Amino acid sequence: MDAGSMNSSSSLKAQSRCPLQQQFLPRMNSKENLDRFIPNRSAMDMDYAHFMLTEGRKGKENPTANSPSREAYRKQLADTLNMNRTRILAFKNKPPAPVELIPEGQSLHHQAKSAKPRRHIPQSSERTLDAPDLVDDFYLNLLDWGSSNVLAIALGGTVYLWDAADGSTSELVTVDDEDGPVTSVNWAPDGRHIAIGLNNSHVQLWDSASNKQLRTLKGGHRSRVGSMAWNNHILTTGGMDGKIINNDVRIRSHIVETYRGHTQEVCGLKWSASGQQLASGGNDNLIHIWDRSTATSNSATQWLHRLEDHTSAVKALAWCPFQGNLLASGGGGGDKCIKFWNTHTGACLNSIDTGSQVCALLWNKNERELLSSHGFTQNQLTVWKYPSMVKMAELTGHTSRVLYMAQSPDGCTVATAAGDETLRFWNVFGVPEVAAKAAPKANPEPFSHLNRLR
Amino acid sequence: MASRTVAKDIITLRGSAAIVSEFFGYAANSILYNRGVYPEEGFVKVKKYGLPLLLTQDEGVKTFIANLNAQLSEWLEGGKLQRVVLVIMSKATNEVLERWNFSIETDGEVVEKGVSREKSDKEIMREIQAIMRQIASSITYLPCLDEPCVFDVLAYTDKDVAVPFTWIESDPKLIANPQMVKLHSFDTKIHKVDTLVSYKNDEWDEQ
């Protein structure tokens, strides 16, 4: 079709052009003809001159130029640059901006992206505390740092609280010998209530402000409770019996769901930041991802994903603070690997052999880094850059496997407890945000300015 | 028997436009979920294209995508739509971090003469499914979006399209020196959609 119309116009053109070609100088005659076909006279003249100089002999190419060549060139240029052909449109009304739910999003927000000087990571621990009678058991979770900046550690049958603000220590509770030792401690999100898992399968809830026991959860597990995780008012407990139980601490019959998937002791238990997904790791080398929404509607036993790649017990689990469905997991002595999972699809994204038992994992809340704690032979802490998994630092000091790790509420300091019965503090994730100090500085400025004006 | 299958696999311009615009709706939802533009708890799971997909429950986003789809269908039926781009930008700086580019080639003959084409629904669904899978797996190579982000959708239309009342002309929101990954494409025999994601180079890897 295009070709057809081109032919007809070219034949017309041929009629008007032919005379011109022959009578270059006396062109007054042909002017009428030209005007009928090409209204833009000045452009036509240029076209004509150009034609005479360059294209005169190539008869075939000439007729197609039914518009001035300049126009054609512009059009072709615009076409290739996709300017003329296309109109780019967008809605006037923009989609709503997401609401920030995760508190660490704010600090990320403030962070200056361009200036990123290499951070110095101190090679030795900032502080070392004695932790006598710390149970040297891989499967337990005896250290937790609450949101009110108080660290809880279980030494034998006693739970001690160490206030990071003033360094003071207090004893919360000592359980009876037949009930203990304490096998897990976990702060509720409010930083005031704390759950204490015991060797006799009970879980005690304490109010740290009044030093009073609130209640005891029992009847769920048949053996020791080595792992716990809070999700608002739900306390999830993992037992040596392989069971995972969601306890609603507000109601009398507290057992609301039971997840059955592990055949051996559950030693790692972590809720995602959104509270939607629970990751559990067991001595049966398995990781399960449980979905909160499907658990309530369907039968409680069905896991969302069953991840079978580790070849040893999985205690170290850590949800990525900046990517909601990214989970890091570490395998025990026979496995030695850190693996990364997309918990939406269940795909293993990466696997790194660390060469040593992985006891615990923590993400840096402010940078894309991961901290792992290890056992034999170096008993070290390793800082990894994510996602390249380049080692940024190896911190040594502990003389036995580093069983437990906990992160301060500001995300900067990490406490570690090891089989050598010491509790060490490492300033591994940098100094507290500078941006937090800069913000209030900006505010007084306009006021002082006003004062001066008056 | 043969005639029945033929009748079933006929695809019209209208049907094709519906398939393509519906695809954009699901693809946009999937991108917003997988890239964490909106919090994951704001999404619900549905079954579509033989896959579990996630749809936003945020009324604002839902309305935005519904309005978008209505307009895209209209353009698709007129053969006026060349490309749809979902842009992910930093909320703080408006810097463009990711562009999800869906190029559309329309069979001109179908638009002009109103003829139909033949392709089975099943085959189209399979092709779309492959793209959806790729979107879900994209987080394995895309850089982490570690700051709050917003999104926008650009429609590249023919020049002769009248700008609807609710739309404005926009700049292309390009990324300087981007990394590009081409994903699968699907073809209804009337509209062919090529998918490509381009993203900002992750300076982290170069340090």
mmCIF file of C-alpha atoms in Angstrom, chain A residues 200-368:
data_model
loop_
_atom_site.group_PDB
_atom_site.id
_atom_site.type_symbol
_atom_site.label_atom_id
_atom_site.label_comp_id
_atom_site.label_asym_id
_atom_site.label_seq_id
_atom_site.Cartn_x
_atom_site.Cartn_y
_atom_site.Cartn_z
ATOM 1 C CA ASN A 200 11.243 -29.664 82.060
ATOM 2 C CA SER A 201 9.249 -28.506 78.988
ATOM 3 C CA HIS A 202 7.658 -25.521 80.765
ATOM 4 C CA VAL A 203 7.895 -21.913 79.676
ATOM 5 C CA GLN A 204 7.751 -19.109 82.225
ATOM 6 C CA LEU A 205 6.693 -15.568 81.418
ATOM 7 C CA TRP A 206 8.236 -12.812 83.538
ATOM 8 C CA ASP A 207 7.730 -9.103 83.858
ATOM 9 C CA SER A 208 11.242 -7.673 84.112
ATOM 10 C CA ALA A 209 10.020 -4.305 85.418
ATOM 11 C CA SER A 210 8.382 -5.733 88.515
ATOM 12 C CA ASN A 211 10.505 -8.910 88.687
ATOM 13 C CA LYS A 212 7.320 -10.973 88.874
ATOM 14 C CA GLN A 213 6.364 -14.169 87.172
ATOM 15 C CA LEU A 214 3.168 -13.738 85.160
ATOM 16 C CA ARG A 215 2.350 -17.284 84.142
ATOM 17 C CA THR A 216 3.712 -20.670 83.210
ATOM 18 C CA LEU A 217 2.920 -22.267 79.877
ATOM 19 C CA LYS A 218 2.847 -26.036 80.123
ATOM 20 C CA GLY A 219 1.263 -29.031 78.533
ATOM 21 C CA GLY A 220 2.562 -28.251 75.083
ATOM 22 C CA HIS A 221 5.926 -29.916 74.916
ATOM 23 C CA ARG A 222 7.101 -33.218 76.284
ATOM 24 C CA SER A 223 10.750 -32.251 76.628
ATOM 25 C CA ARG A 224 12.985 -29.215 76.904
ATOM 26 C CA VAL A 225 12.141 -25.958 75.102
ATOM 27 C CA GLY A 226 15.337 -24.871 73.389
ATOM 28 C CA SER A 227 14.089 -22.204 71.028
ATOM 29 C CA MET A 228 11.499 -19.448 71.180
ATOM 30 C CA ALA A 229 10.327 -16.550 69.034
ATOM 31 C CA TRP A 230 7.774 -13.814 69.615
ATOM 32 C CA ASN A 231 5.266 -12.553 67.101
ATOM 33 C CA ASN A 232 3.275 -9.854 68.917
ATOM 34 C CA HIS A 233 1.216 -11.719 71.523
ATOM 35 C CA ILE A 234 2.128 -15.095 70.060
ATOM 36 C CA LEU A 235 5.050 -16.880 71.659
ATOM 37 C CA THR A 236 6.290 -19.655 69.433
ATOM 38 C CA THR A 237 8.214 -22.406 71.170
ATOM 39 C CA GLY A 238 10.270 -25.197 69.701
ATOM 40 C CA GLY A 239 10.910 -28.329 71.681
ATOM 41 C CA MET A 240 13.237 -31.278 71.778
ATOM 42 C CA ASP A 241 10.143 -33.299 70.812
ATOM 43 C CA GLY A 242 10.266 -31.683 67.356
ATOM 44 C CA LYS A 243 7.046 -29.790 67.929
ATOM 45 C CA ILE A 244 6.585 -26.086 67.323
ATOM 46 C CA ILE A 245 3.751 -24.486 69.239
ATOM 47 C CA ASN A 246 2.171 -21.069 68.857
ATOM 48 C CA ASN A 247 1.078 -19.897 72.300
ATOM 49 C CA ASP A 248 -1.266 -16.963 72.623
ATOM 50 C CA VAL A 249 -0.024 -15.617 75.948
ATOM 51 C CA ARG A 250 -3.226 -13.629 76.540
ATOM 52 C CA ILE A 251 -5.603 -16.531 76.761
ATOM 53 C CA ARG A 252 -6.021 -19.382 79.199
ATOM 54 C CA SER A 253 -5.761 -22.250 76.707
ATOM 55 C CA HIS A 254 -2.638 -20.785 75.190
ATOM 56 C CA ILE A 255 -1.875 -23.409 72.530
ATOM 57 C CA VAL A 256 -3.370 -22.026 69.328
ATOM 58 C CA GLU A 257 -1.393 -23.893 66.684
ATOM 59 C CA THR A 258 1.027 -26.772 66.512
ATOM 60 C CA TYR A 259 3.427 -27.183 63.624
ATOM 61 C CA ARG A 260 4.580 -30.750 63.141
ATOM 62 C CA GLY A 261 7.363 -31.106 60.620
ATOM 63 C CA HIS A 262 10.552 -31.802 62.524
ATOM 64 C CA THR A 263 11.366 -35.254 63.770
ATOM 65 C CA GLN A 264 14.116 -34.078 66.080
ATOM 66 C CA GLU A 265 14.878 -31.133 68.344
ATOM 67 C CA VAL A 266 13.910 -27.697 67.059
ATOM 68 C CA CYS A 267 16.884 -25.422 67.784
ATOM 69 C CA GLY A 268 16.372 -22.417 65.496
ATOM 70 C CA LEU A 269 13.195 -20.374 65.421
ATOM 71 C CA LYS A 270 12.731 -16.926 63.867
ATOM 72 C CA TRP A 271 9.697 -14.926 62.716
ATOM 73 C CA SER A 272 10.086 -12.677 59.696
ATOM 74 C CA ALA A 273 9.849 -8.942 60.344
ATOM 75 C CA SER A 274 6.360 -8.883 58.867
ATOM 76 C CA GLY A 275 5.244 -11.672 61.184
ATOM 77 C CA GLN A 276 3.956 -13.612 58.195
ATOM 78 C CA GLN A 277 6.530 -16.364 57.958
ATOM 79 C CA LEU A 278 8.233 -18.476 60.563
ATOM 80 C CA ALA A 279 11.529 -20.187 59.857
ATOM 81 C CA SER A 280 12.403 -23.219 61.944
ATOM 82 C CA GLY A 281 15.586 -25.255 61.955
ATOM 83 C CA GLY A 282 16.083 -28.638 63.523
ATOM 84 C CA ASN A 283 18.534 -31.319 64.447
ATOM 85 C CA ASP A 284 17.005 -33.328 61.574
ATOM 86 C CA ASN A 285 18.957 -30.976 59.205
ATOM 87 C CA LEU A 286 15.710 -29.431 57.983
ATOM 88 C CA ILE A 287 14.449 -25.912 57.667
ATOM 89 C CA HIS A 288 10.736 -25.343 57.450
ATOM 90 C CA ILE A 289 9.030 -22.146 56.416
ATOM 91 C CA TRP A 290 5.580 -21.822 57.929
ATOM 92 C CA ASP A 291 3.037 -19.337 56.705
ATOM 93 C CA ARG A 292 0.992 -17.691 59.419
ATOM 94 C CA SER A 293 -2.034 -17.085 57.204
ATOM 95 C CA THR A 294 -2.303 -20.595 55.815
ATOM 96 C CA ALA A 295 -1.656 -22.149 59.203
ATOM 97 C CA THR A 296 -4.814 -20.775 60.740
ATOM 98 C CA SER A 297 -7.089 -21.687 57.877
ATOM 99 C CA ASN A 298 -5.787 -25.098 56.908
ATOM 100 C CA SER A 299 -4.429 -27.976 58.889
ATOM 101 C CA ALA A 300 -1.692 -26.685 61.124
ATOM 102 C CA THR A 301 0.827 -29.296 60.111
ATOM 103 C CA GLN A 302 1.454 -28.089 56.577
ATOM 104 C CA TRP A 303 4.647 -26.175 55.972
ATOM 105 C CA LEU A 304 5.046 -23.709 53.132
ATOM 106 C CA HIS A 305 8.530 -24.929 52.256
ATOM 107 C CA ARG A 306 10.708 -27.760 53.439
ATOM 108 C CA LEU A 307 14.365 -26.973 52.785
ATOM 109 C CA GLU A 308 16.536 -30.046 52.868
ATOM 110 C CA ASP A 309 19.878 -28.733 51.638
ATOM 111 C CA HIS A 310 21.753 -28.572 54.926
ATOM 112 C CA THR A 311 23.563 -31.734 55.970
ATOM 113 C CA SER A 312 23.718 -30.966 59.659
ATOM 114 C CA ALA A 313 21.583 -29.383 62.382
ATOM 115 C CA VAL A 314 20.343 -25.900 61.601
ATOM 116 C CA LYS A 315 20.316 -23.481 64.511
ATOM 117 C CA ALA A 316 21.486 -20.251 62.886
ATOM 118 C CA LEU A 317 18.611 -18.471 61.178
ATOM 119 C CA ALA A 318 18.371 -14.780 60.308
ATOM 120 C CA TRP A 319 15.798 -12.868 58.287
ATOM 121 C CA CYS A 320 17.215 -10.136 56.111
ATOM 122 C CA PRO A 321 16.155 -6.697 57.404
ATOM 123 C CA PHE A 322 16.142 -5.106 53.953
ATOM 124 C CA GLN A 323 14.576 -7.870 51.845
ATOM 125 C CA GLY A 324 11.490 -9.354 53.457
ATOM 126 C CA ASN A 325 11.621 -12.801 51.926
ATOM 127 C CA LEU A 326 15.335 -13.425 52.221
ATOM 128 C CA LEU A 327 16.475 -15.844 54.906
ATOM 129 C CA ALA A 328 20.036 -16.769 55.848
ATOM 130 C CA SER A 329 20.676 -20.116 57.498
ATOM 131 C CA GLY A 330 23.764 -21.819 58.858
ATOM 132 C CA GLY A 331 24.468 -25.497 59.260
ATOM 133 C CA GLY A 332 26.203 -27.279 62.097
ATOM 134 C CA GLY A 333 29.490 -29.147 62.322
ATOM 135 C CA GLY A 334 28.848 -31.578 59.487
ATOM 136 C CA ASP A 335 27.628 -28.936 57.090
ATOM 137 C CA LYS A 336 29.496 -25.675 57.763
ATOM 138 C CA CYS A 337 27.519 -23.801 55.106
ATOM 139 C CA ILE A 338 25.658 -20.516 55.103
ATOM 140 C CA LYS A 339 22.749 -20.641 52.692
ATOM 141 C CA PHE A 340 20.397 -17.967 51.439
ATOM 142 C CA TRP A 341 16.775 -18.644 50.617
ATOM 143 C CA ASN A 342 13.957 -16.903 48.840
ATOM 144 C CA THR A 343 11.193 -17.941 51.215
ATOM 145 C CA HIS A 344 8.549 -16.906 48.719
ATOM 146 C CA THR A 345 9.614 -19.560 46.244
ATOM 147 C CA GLY A 346 11.737 -21.821 48.455
ATOM 148 C CA ALA A 347 14.715 -21.407 46.130
ATOM 149 C CA CYS A 348 18.239 -21.595 47.488
ATOM 150 C CA LEU A 349 19.937 -18.424 46.278
ATOM 151 C CA ASN A 350 23.478 -19.012 47.414
ATOM 152 C CA SER A 351 25.580 -21.343 49.545
ATOM 153 C CA ILE A 352 28.950 -20.625 51.105
ATOM 154 C CA ASP A 353 31.149 -23.180 52.832
ATOM 155 C CA THR A 354 32.596 -21.423 55.863
ATOM 156 C CA GLY A 355 34.833 -24.296 56.907
ATOM 157 C CA SER A 356 33.447 -24.337 60.418
ATOM 158 C CA GLN A 357 30.272 -25.040 62.378
ATOM 159 C CA VAL A 358 27.845 -22.115 62.081
ATOM 160 C CA CYS A 359 26.310 -21.436 65.493
ATOM 161 C CA ALA A 360 24.559 -18.131 64.923
ATOM 162 C CA LEU A 361 23.874 -15.523 62.251
ATOM 163 C CA LEU A 362 23.012 -11.830 62.469
ATOM 164 C CA TRP A 363 22.349 -9.260 59.783
ATOM 165 C CA ASN A 364 23.694 -5.753 60.071
ATOM 166 C CA LYS A 365 20.621 -3.526 60.247
ATOM 167 C CA ASN A 366 22.407 -0.583 58.647
ATOM 168 C CA GLU A 367 24.615 -2.131 56.000
ATOM 169 C CA ARG A 368 24.363 -5.124 53.745
#
